Amino acid sequence: MNRTILGIERVDEFKEIFEGKRIGLITNPTGIDGNFKSSIDILAEKTNLVCLYSPEHGVRGSLQAGVALESYVDEITNLPVYSLYGKNKKPGKDLMDLVDIMAIDIQDCGSRYYTFIYTMAYSMMACKEFGKTFVVFDRPNPVGCDKVEGNLLELEYRSFVGYYSIPQRHGMTIGELAKLFNEEFEIGCDLKVIPMQNYERWMSFEDTHLPWVIPTPNMPTIQTCYAYNTTCVFEGTNVAEGRGTTTPFELVGAPWLKSEELADRLNKYNLPGVYFRPQYFTPMFSKYEKELCGGVFLHITDRKAFNAMKTSWVMLEEIRKNNPEFKVNKPYVEGHPSLFDHEVGTKYMIEQTYSLEKELEILDEDAAKFTKTREKY
């Protein structure tokens, strides 16, 4: 099969959208075409590109998770770069007055937790407020669009790692998500999605024959994307999620976890498509920096059979039930939900209301509900 043609590679076919307009682009190092040419360079050549907008990690991907940044001038293009991560997640009138069109070209990883899709949502809101057009250059979902997994977010737990009531594995491209946000959640901006060609819903990223560019510092491989929805929930706890190692999100652990015991308990569930191998590791930064941790490595043996969210809930159940040392980290602001609360996104998981069996049933029910909702998008 021919490789997938990205939205950014079809600018000439949609040139009437851009003619006579000032363009601002939200992007990062993943904004390239299939021949490694930067989307910044493509739009600078073909349109009136006047500024760049930076999501989390920066336009050049140079910042670690959670690091705020101020506006600056891009050294390579001399274009002004305005931060959309930090104090100003939603662009205000000063930024919107600079452009007629805000566009986005960023590789998503297929997860509710990923902040890029909320940078997009906030920017769409600003376009609605100030009468601008929003353009999405569509890109593949690296874990495929043929599966939905997870629980629907309860809005009392909305945050920048989960703003709308969608499941963790949404099974949509970034362009489809934009349409869903715009209509289902009533943003109502003037939205244009420039679609891909040669892309099918069953495809994993390798099937597109496109180059993989690390979208964030702790998402080094496509395999990481498959593990991410499973282990990201441990970010808000005192269990390390593999940051500071060469395989972030593919392993979890803590100095007080017993590797062999945990692996044995998890493997007894016979969860499809995954094997848990005892793993010892020493993070070089982040939680437990330079401390030896015991834990498990997730070997995803069958991507099609693997259910990231059921695996996540089983791991969470086993670790917190059998280890009194397990703790949820305190919220950043006292009296507000914690990061753990935001990521699990539902009261029954926070308060441990139900049995594991019931929790897994709800995952299926919520995934089925969202599958119906997303069909028209």
Tab-separated table of C-alpha atoms in Angstrom:
chain	number	residue	atom	x	y	z
A	1	MET	CA	0.000	0.000	0.000
A	2	ASN	CA	1.129	3.574	-0.684
A	3	ARG	CA	2.041	5.606	2.360
A	4	THR	CA	-0.513	7.834	4.045
A	5	ILE	CA	-0.642	11.409	2.720
A	6	LEU	CA	-0.908	13.876	5.603
A	7	GLY	CA	-3.145	16.899	5.775
A	8	ILE	CA	-0.138	19.256	5.674
A	9	GLU	CA	0.861	17.734	2.324
A	10	ARG	CA	-2.441	18.843	0.764
A	11	VAL	CA	-2.132	22.603	1.287
A	12	ASP	CA	-2.210	23.289	-2.468
A	13	GLU	CA	-5.524	21.426	-2.838
A	14	PHE	CA	-7.079	23.671	-0.177
A	15	LYS	CA	-5.249	26.911	-1.023
A	16	GLU	CA	-8.487	28.917	-1.189
A	17	ILE	CA	-8.746	28.600	2.618
A	18	PHE	CA	-5.424	30.411	3.084
A	19	GLU	CA	-5.405	33.021	0.309
A	20	GLY	CA	-5.047	36.556	1.650
A	21	LYS	CA	-5.067	35.355	5.264
A	22	ARG	CA	-2.575	35.714	8.110
A	23	ILE	CA	-1.764	32.275	9.534
A	24	GLY	CA	-0.676	31.272	13.027
A	25	LEU	CA	0.462	27.662	13.505
A	26	ILE	CA	0.342	25.478	16.620
A	27	THR	CA	3.028	22.851	16.123
A	28	ASN	CA	6.045	21.012	17.499
A	29	PRO	CA	8.743	18.705	16.041
A	30	THR	CA	6.086	16.216	14.859
A	31	GLY	CA	4.834	18.814	12.369
A	32	ILE	CA	6.563	17.430	9.297
A	33	ASP	CA	5.466	15.911	6.010
A	34	GLY	CA	6.246	12.368	4.878
A	35	ASN	CA	9.645	13.512	3.591
A	36	PHE	CA	10.692	15.168	6.869
A	37	LYS	CA	10.005	18.729	5.707
A	38	SER	CA	8.811	20.974	8.518
A	39	SER	CA	5.196	22.132	8.441
A	40	ILE	CA	6.541	25.549	9.465
A	41	ASP	CA	8.629	25.675	6.278
A	42	ILE	CA	5.756	24.385	4.137
A	43	LEU	CA	3.352	27.065	5.370
A	44	ALA	CA	6.029	29.787	5.256
A	45	GLU	CA	6.507	28.997	1.547
A	46	LYS	CA	2.861	28.564	0.596
A	47	THR	CA	0.955	30.956	2.914
A	48	ASN	CA	1.405	34.139	4.921
A	49	LEU	CA	2.646	32.490	8.125
A	50	VAL	CA	3.039	35.263	10.699
A	51	CYS	CA	3.544	33.487	14.038
A	52	LEU	CA	3.840	30.176	15.873
A	53	TYR	CA	2.009	28.943	18.970
A	54	SER	CA	3.696	26.597	21.402
A	55	PRO	CA	1.958	23.722	23.225
A	56	GLU	CA	3.424	21.839	26.201
A	57	HIS	CA	7.121	20.938	25.642
A	58	GLY	CA	7.716	23.841	23.208
A	59	VAL	CA	7.726	24.242	19.424
A	60	ARG	CA	11.057	22.413	19.259
A	61	GLY	CA	10.119	19.809	21.910
A	62	SER	CA	12.858	20.977	24.248
A	63	LEU	CA	10.982	21.071	27.573
A	64	GLN	CA	10.025	18.316	30.009
A	65	ALA	CA	6.419	17.629	31.074
A	66	GLY	CA	4.712	20.375	33.045
A	67	VAL	CA	7.363	23.059	32.380
A	68	ALA	CA	5.704	26.410	31.626
A	69	LEU	CA	7.245	28.670	29.005
A	70	GLU	CA	6.985	32.321	28.055
A	71	SER	CA	6.736	33.809	24.586
A	72	TYR	CA	9.969	34.093	22.598
A	73	VAL	CA	11.392	34.384	19.061
A	74	ASP	CA	12.148	31.146	17.218
A	75	GLU	CA	15.863	31.180	16.393
A	76	ILE	CA	15.463	29.267	13.136
A	77	THR	CA	12.596	31.202	11.514
A	78	ASN	CA	12.686	34.504	13.437
A	79	LEU	CA	8.926	34.135	13.839
A	80	PRO	CA	7.418	35.108	17.194
A	81	VAL	CA	6.356	32.102	19.298
A	82	TYR	CA	3.485	32.574	21.727
A	83	SER	CA	3.020	30.121	24.571
A	84	LEU	CA	-0.249	28.232	24.958
A	85	TYR	CA	1.049	26.264	27.931
A	86	GLY	CA	1.447	28.046	31.228
A	87	LYS	CA	-0.606	31.049	32.290
A	88	ASN	CA	-2.393	31.436	28.942
A	89	LYS	CA	-3.779	28.120	27.745
A	90	LYS	CA	-6.548	29.908	25.838
A	91	PRO	CA	-5.256	32.635	23.506
A	92	GLY	CA	-6.660	36.081	24.228
A	93	LYS	CA	-7.571	39.008	22.013
A	94	ASP	CA	-3.958	40.211	21.742
A	95	LEU	CA	-2.896	36.950	20.096
A	96	MET	CA	-6.048	36.478	18.051
A	97	ASP	CA	-5.742	39.984	16.545
A	98	LEU	CA	-2.484	38.878	14.893
A	99	VAL	CA	-4.096	36.231	12.678
A	100	ASP	CA	-7.084	35.378	10.525
A	101	ILE	CA	-6.531	31.629	10.796
A	102	MET	CA	-5.178	29.488	13.629
A	103	ALA	CA	-3.962	26.110	12.382
A	104	ILE	CA	-2.641	23.025	14.155
A	105	ASP	CA	-0.319	20.304	12.912
A	106	ILE	CA	0.733	18.028	15.771
A	107	GLN	CA	0.990	14.267	16.209
A	108	ASP	CA	-1.462	13.122	18.885
A	109	CYS	CA	-0.951	9.792	20.681
A	110	GLY	CA	-4.585	8.669	20.911
A	111	SER	CA	-5.172	9.420	24.589
A	112	ARG	CA	-7.543	11.566	26.660
A	113	TYR	CA	-4.555	12.392	28.891
A	114	TYR	CA	-2.549	14.145	26.151
A	115	THR	CA	-2.554	17.932	26.552
A	116	PHE	CA	-2.220	18.781	22.843
A	117	ILE	CA	-5.879	18.064	22.146
A	118	TYR	CA	-6.928	20.576	24.823
A	119	THR	CA	-4.552	23.210	23.456
A	120	MET	CA	-6.521	22.629	20.252
A	121	ALA	CA	-9.881	22.886	22.062
A	122	TYR	CA	-8.987	26.133	23.853
A	123	SER	CA	-7.747	27.615	20.566
A	124	MET	CA	-10.992	26.616	18.869
A	125	MET	CA	-12.888	28.414	21.655
A	126	ALA	CA	-10.807	31.538	21.019
A	127	CYS	CA	-11.522	31.318	17.284
A	128	LYS	CA	-15.231	31.190	18.042
A	129	GLU	CA	-14.979	34.154	20.422
A	130	PHE	CA	-12.990	36.367	18.052
A	131	GLY	CA	-14.459	35.294	14.708
A	132	LYS	CA	-11.419	33.443	13.326
A	133	THR	CA	-11.102	30.220	11.340
A	134	PHE	CA	-9.493	27.126	12.849
A	135	VAL	CA	-7.734	24.649	10.533
A	136	VAL	CA	-6.634	21.133	11.475
A	137	PHE	CA	-4.081	19.340	9.319
A	138	ASP	CA	-5.121	15.782	10.096
A	139	ARG	CA	-2.717	13.075	11.232
A	140	PRO	CA	-3.001	9.373	12.154
A	141	ASN	CA	-3.940	8.037	15.538
A	142	PRO	CA	-0.805	5.956	16.245
A	143	VAL	CA	-2.724	3.271	18.180
A	144	GLY	CA	-5.403	2.982	15.489
A	145	CYS	CA	-8.987	4.173	15.244
A	146	ASP	CA	-10.723	0.800	15.443
A	147	LYS	CA	-10.932	0.492	19.263
A	148	VAL	CA	-12.412	2.577	22.083
A	149	GLU	CA	-11.412	1.853	25.690
A	150	GLY	CA	-11.894	3.550	29.018
A	151	ASN	CA	-14.338	5.395	31.217
A	152	LEU	CA	-16.107	8.634	30.369
A	153	LEU	CA	-14.697	11.601	32.282
A	154	GLU	CA	-17.004	13.063	34.919
A	155	LEU	CA	-16.814	16.819	34.409
A	156	GLU	CA	-16.136	17.642	38.063
A	157	TYR	CA	-12.672	16.183	37.340
A	158	ARG	CA	-12.020	18.080	34.109
A	159	SER	CA	-8.539	19.542	33.679
A	160	PHE	CA	-5.840	20.005	31.062
A	161	VAL	CA	-5.308	16.211	31.061
A	162	GLY	CA	-9.004	15.567	30.422
A	163	TYR	CA	-11.435	18.345	29.569
A	164	TYR	CA	-14.341	16.637	27.819
A	165	SER	CA	-16.337	13.518	28.619
A	166	ILE	CA	-14.393	11.121	26.413
A	167	PRO	CA	-12.659	7.819	27.288
A	168	GLN	CA	-8.905	7.426	27.599
A	169	ARG	CA	-8.506	5.595	24.283
A	170	HIS	CA	-10.836	7.579	22.035
A	171	GLY	CA	-9.990	5.926	18.716
A	172	MET	CA	-10.125	9.148	16.676
A	173	THR	CA	-7.738	11.247	14.619
A	174	ILE	CA	-7.033	14.785	15.788
A	175	GLY	CA	-9.218	16.112	12.970
A	176	GLU	CA	-12.125	13.879	14.012
A	177	LEU	CA	-11.673	15.000	17.623
A	178	ALA	CA	-11.841	18.624	16.479
A	179	LYS	CA	-15.186	17.927	14.784
A	180	LEU	CA	-16.457	16.117	17.891
A	181	PHE	CA	-15.377	18.964	20.201
A	182	ASN	CA	-16.859	21.552	17.864
A	183	GLU	CA	-20.280	19.943	17.509
A	184	GLU	CA	-20.842	17.508	20.386
A	185	PHE	CA	-19.403	19.858	22.994
A	186	GLU	CA	-20.705	22.974	21.249
A	187	ILE	CA	-17.583	25.055	20.649
A	188	GLY	CA	-19.124	26.150	17.354
A	189	CYS	CA	-16.108	27.749	15.652
A	190	ASP	CA	-15.502	28.028	11.901
A	191	LEU	CA	-13.643	24.707	11.585
A	192	LYS	CA	-11.847	23.316	8.540
A	193	VAL	CA	-10.212	19.868	8.622
A	194	ILE	CA	-7.762	19.042	5.847
A	195	PRO	CA	-8.023	15.253	5.639
A	196	MET	CA	-5.439	12.577	4.976
A	197	GLN	CA	-5.392	10.206	2.028
A	198	ASN	CA	-4.560	6.470	2.105
A	199	TYR	CA	-5.547	6.102	5.742
A	200	GLU	CA	-7.811	3.394	7.191
A	201	ARG	CA	-9.200	3.113	10.707
A	202	TRP	CA	-7.503	-0.222	11.445
A	203	MET	CA	-4.007	1.114	10.798
A	204	SER	CA	-1.355	1.363	13.451
A	205	PHE	CA	1.286	3.994	12.826
A	206	GLU	CA	3.664	1.542	11.161
A	207	ASP	CA	0.999	0.789	8.545
A	208	THR	CA	1.071	4.428	7.371
A	209	HIS	CA	4.750	4.175	6.335
A	210	LEU	CA	5.311	7.632	7.816
A	211	PRO	CA	8.340	8.669	9.889
A	212	TRP	CA	7.779	8.577	13.640
A	213	VAL	CA	8.906	11.731	15.441
A	214	ILE	CA	8.893	11.771	19.242
A	215	PRO	CA	5.877	13.992	20.116
A	216	THR	CA	6.929	14.569	23.738
A	217	PRO	CA	10.128	13.697	25.626
A	218	ASN	CA	8.587	10.620	27.298
A	219	MET	CA	6.866	9.164	24.222
A	220	PRO	CA	9.896	7.748	22.388
A	221	THR	CA	8.272	4.936	20.388
A	222	ILE	CA	4.944	3.814	18.991
A	223	GLN	CA	5.014	0.981	21.539
A	224	THR	CA	5.065	3.646	24.263
A	225	CYS	CA	1.750	4.977	22.910
A	226	TYR	CA	0.122	1.579	23.428
A	227	ALA	CA	1.348	1.387	27.039
A	228	TYR	CA	0.632	5.038	27.866
A	229	ASN	CA	-3.101	4.726	28.555
A	230	THR	CA	-2.351	1.831	30.913
A	231	THR	CA	0.337	3.347	33.108
A	232	CYS	CA	-0.225	7.116	32.879
A	233	VAL	CA	-2.663	6.878	35.813
A	234	PHE	CA	0.330	6.227	38.090
A	235	GLU	CA	1.634	9.757	37.407
A	236	GLY	CA	-0.530	11.014	40.256
A	237	THR	CA	0.675	8.407	42.749
A	238	ASN	CA	3.894	7.411	44.494
A	239	VAL	CA	4.458	4.661	41.896
A	240	ALA	CA	6.994	5.619	39.216
A	241	GLU	CA	5.700	5.376	35.648
A	242	GLY	CA	9.129	4.933	34.061
A	243	ARG	CA	10.078	8.558	33.519
A	244	GLY	CA	13.825	8.873	33.835
A	245	THR	CA	14.390	5.505	32.124
A	246	THR	CA	14.749	4.575	28.449
A	247	THR	CA	11.289	2.960	28.419
A	248	PRO	CA	8.872	5.443	30.046
A	249	PHE	CA	5.306	4.163	30.550
A	250	GLU	CA	6.303	0.609	29.594
A	251	LEU	CA	7.247	-0.099	33.196
A	252	VAL	CA	6.105	0.922	36.657
A	253	GLY	CA	7.677	0.483	40.048
A	254	ALA	CA	8.728	1.815	43.447
A	255	PRO	CA	11.441	0.966	45.997
A	256	TRP	CA	8.828	-0.838	48.124
A	257	LEU	CA	7.318	-2.992	45.352
A	258	LYS	CA	8.376	-6.646	45.089
A	259	SER	CA	8.857	-7.332	41.390
A	260	GLU	CA	8.379	-11.087	41.264
A	261	GLU	CA	5.298	-11.043	43.491
A	262	LEU	CA	3.630	-8.266	41.515
A	263	ALA	CA	4.379	-9.884	38.156
A	264	ASP	CA	3.024	-13.212	39.387
A	265	ARG	CA	-0.215	-11.674	40.686
A	266	LEU	CA	-0.795	-9.707	37.476
A	267	ASN	CA	-0.036	-12.618	35.159
A	268	LYS	CA	-2.629	-14.757	36.976
A	269	TYR	CA	-5.338	-12.551	35.438
A	270	ASN	CA	-4.311	-13.827	31.972
A	271	LEU	CA	-5.062	-10.411	30.511
A	272	PRO	CA	-5.112	-10.553	26.702
A	273	GLY	CA	-2.132	-9.282	24.758
A	274	VAL	CA	0.183	-8.494	27.665
A	275	TYR	CA	2.788	-10.250	29.806
A	276	PHE	CA	4.233	-8.738	32.992
A	277	ARG	CA	7.932	-9.379	33.515
A	278	PRO	CA	9.661	-8.557	36.837
A	279	GLN	CA	11.752	-5.436	36.298
A	280	TYR	CA	14.246	-3.563	38.446
A	281	PHE	CA	15.208	-0.045	37.374
A	282	THR	CA	16.816	3.159	38.640
A	283	PRO	CA	15.283	6.386	37.280
A	284	MET	CA	17.830	9.056	36.380
A	285	PHE	CA	15.257	11.805	37.027
A	286	SER	CA	11.638	12.217	38.137
A	287	LYS	CA	10.249	9.997	40.945
A	288	TYR	CA	12.805	7.970	42.912
A	289	GLU	CA	15.730	9.592	41.124
A	290	LYS	CA	18.775	7.303	41.461
A	291	GLU	CA	16.886	4.889	43.741
A	292	LEU	CA	16.497	1.225	42.856
A	293	CYS	CA	12.870	0.382	42.157
A	294	GLY	CA	11.120	-2.943	41.874
A	295	GLY	CA	8.247	-3.280	39.458
A	296	VAL	CA	7.056	-4.796	36.214
A	297	PHE	CA	7.645	-4.286	32.519
A	298	LEU	CA	4.598	-4.495	30.249
A	299	HIS	CA	5.338	-6.658	27.229
A	300	ILE	CA	2.474	-5.992	24.823
A	301	THR	CA	2.438	-9.254	22.893
A	302	ASP	CA	-0.694	-8.656	20.802
A	303	ARG	CA	-1.751	-5.073	20.159
A	304	LYS	CA	-5.147	-6.051	18.771
A	305	ALA	CA	-6.052	-8.159	21.810
A	306	PHE	CA	-4.525	-5.800	24.390
A	307	ASN	CA	-6.996	-3.642	26.347
A	308	ALA	CA	-5.022	-0.744	27.796
A	309	MET	CA	-7.656	0.442	30.245
A	310	LYS	CA	-8.712	-2.905	31.687
A	311	THR	CA	-5.011	-3.619	32.181
A	312	SER	CA	-4.650	-0.248	33.906
A	313	TRP	CA	-7.493	-0.860	36.351
A	314	VAL	CA	-6.176	-4.361	37.192
A	315	MET	CA	-2.668	-3.005	37.863
A	316	LEU	CA	-4.064	-0.220	40.020
A	317	GLU	CA	-6.210	-2.677	41.980
A	318	GLU	CA	-3.343	-5.079	42.664
A	319	ILE	CA	-0.825	-2.412	43.637
A	320	ARG	CA	-3.033	-0.406	45.964
A	321	LYS	CA	-4.730	-3.449	47.531
A	322	ASN	CA	-1.499	-5.282	48.405
A	323	ASN	CA	0.873	-2.443	49.280
A	324	PRO	CA	0.089	-0.217	52.267
A	325	GLU	CA	2.875	2.101	51.078
A	326	PHE	CA	0.794	3.088	48.021
A	327	LYS	CA	-0.372	6.706	48.128
A	328	VAL	CA	-2.138	9.157	45.866
A	329	ASN	CA	-0.100	12.357	45.620
A	330	LYS	CA	-1.523	15.523	47.138
A	331	PRO	CA	-3.323	17.945	44.805
A	332	TYR	CA	-1.356	20.923	43.461
A	333	VAL	CA	-3.994	23.236	44.998
A	334	GLU	CA	-5.400	22.280	48.393
A	335	GLY	CA	-9.103	21.420	48.266
A	336	HIS	CA	-9.006	20.624	44.544
A	337	PRO	CA	-8.890	17.213	42.831
A	338	SER	CA	-5.455	15.614	42.596
A	339	LEU	CA	-3.725	14.632	39.353
A	340	PHE	CA	-4.799	11.046	40.064
A	341	ASP	CA	-8.421	12.201	40.394
A	342	HIS	CA	-8.205	14.119	37.114
A	343	GLU	CA	-6.766	11.145	35.255
A	344	VAL	CA	-9.082	8.413	36.525
A	345	GLY	CA	-11.843	10.971	36.082
A	346	THR	CA	-14.596	9.200	37.987
A	347	LYS	CA	-15.658	9.099	41.638
A	348	TYR	CA	-16.058	5.321	41.822
A	349	MET	CA	-12.344	4.803	41.075
A	350	ILE	CA	-11.230	7.527	43.478
A	351	GLU	CA	-13.377	6.218	46.339
A	352	GLN	CA	-13.035	2.533	45.369
A	353	THR	CA	-16.811	2.138	45.422
A	354	TYR	CA	-17.090	-1.030	43.355
A	355	SER	CA	-15.420	-4.389	42.928
A	356	LEU	CA	-12.843	-4.760	40.170
A	357	GLU	CA	-15.335	-6.832	38.176
A	358	LYS	CA	-17.867	-3.987	38.298
A	359	GLU	CA	-15.201	-1.435	37.346
A	360	LEU	CA	-14.319	-3.461	34.258
A	361	GLU	CA	-17.994	-3.738	33.302
A	362	ILE	CA	-18.323	0.050	33.463
A	363	LEU	CA	-15.314	0.399	31.150
A	364	ASP	CA	-17.165	-1.679	28.545
A	365	GLU	CA	-20.398	0.282	29.034
A	366	ASP	CA	-18.703	3.666	28.708
A	367	ALA	CA	-16.685	2.585	25.670
A	368	ALA	CA	-19.890	1.409	23.992
A	369	LYS	CA	-21.603	4.750	24.719
A	370	PHE	CA	-18.737	6.762	23.264
A	371	THR	CA	-18.484	4.479	20.209
A	372	LYS	CA	-22.046	5.531	19.329
A	373	THR	CA	-21.341	9.209	19.979
A	374	ARG	CA	-18.237	9.339	17.789
A	375	GLU	CA	-19.738	7.535	14.771
A	376	LYS	CA	-20.970	10.713	13.056
A	377	TYR	CA	-17.564	12.354	13.379
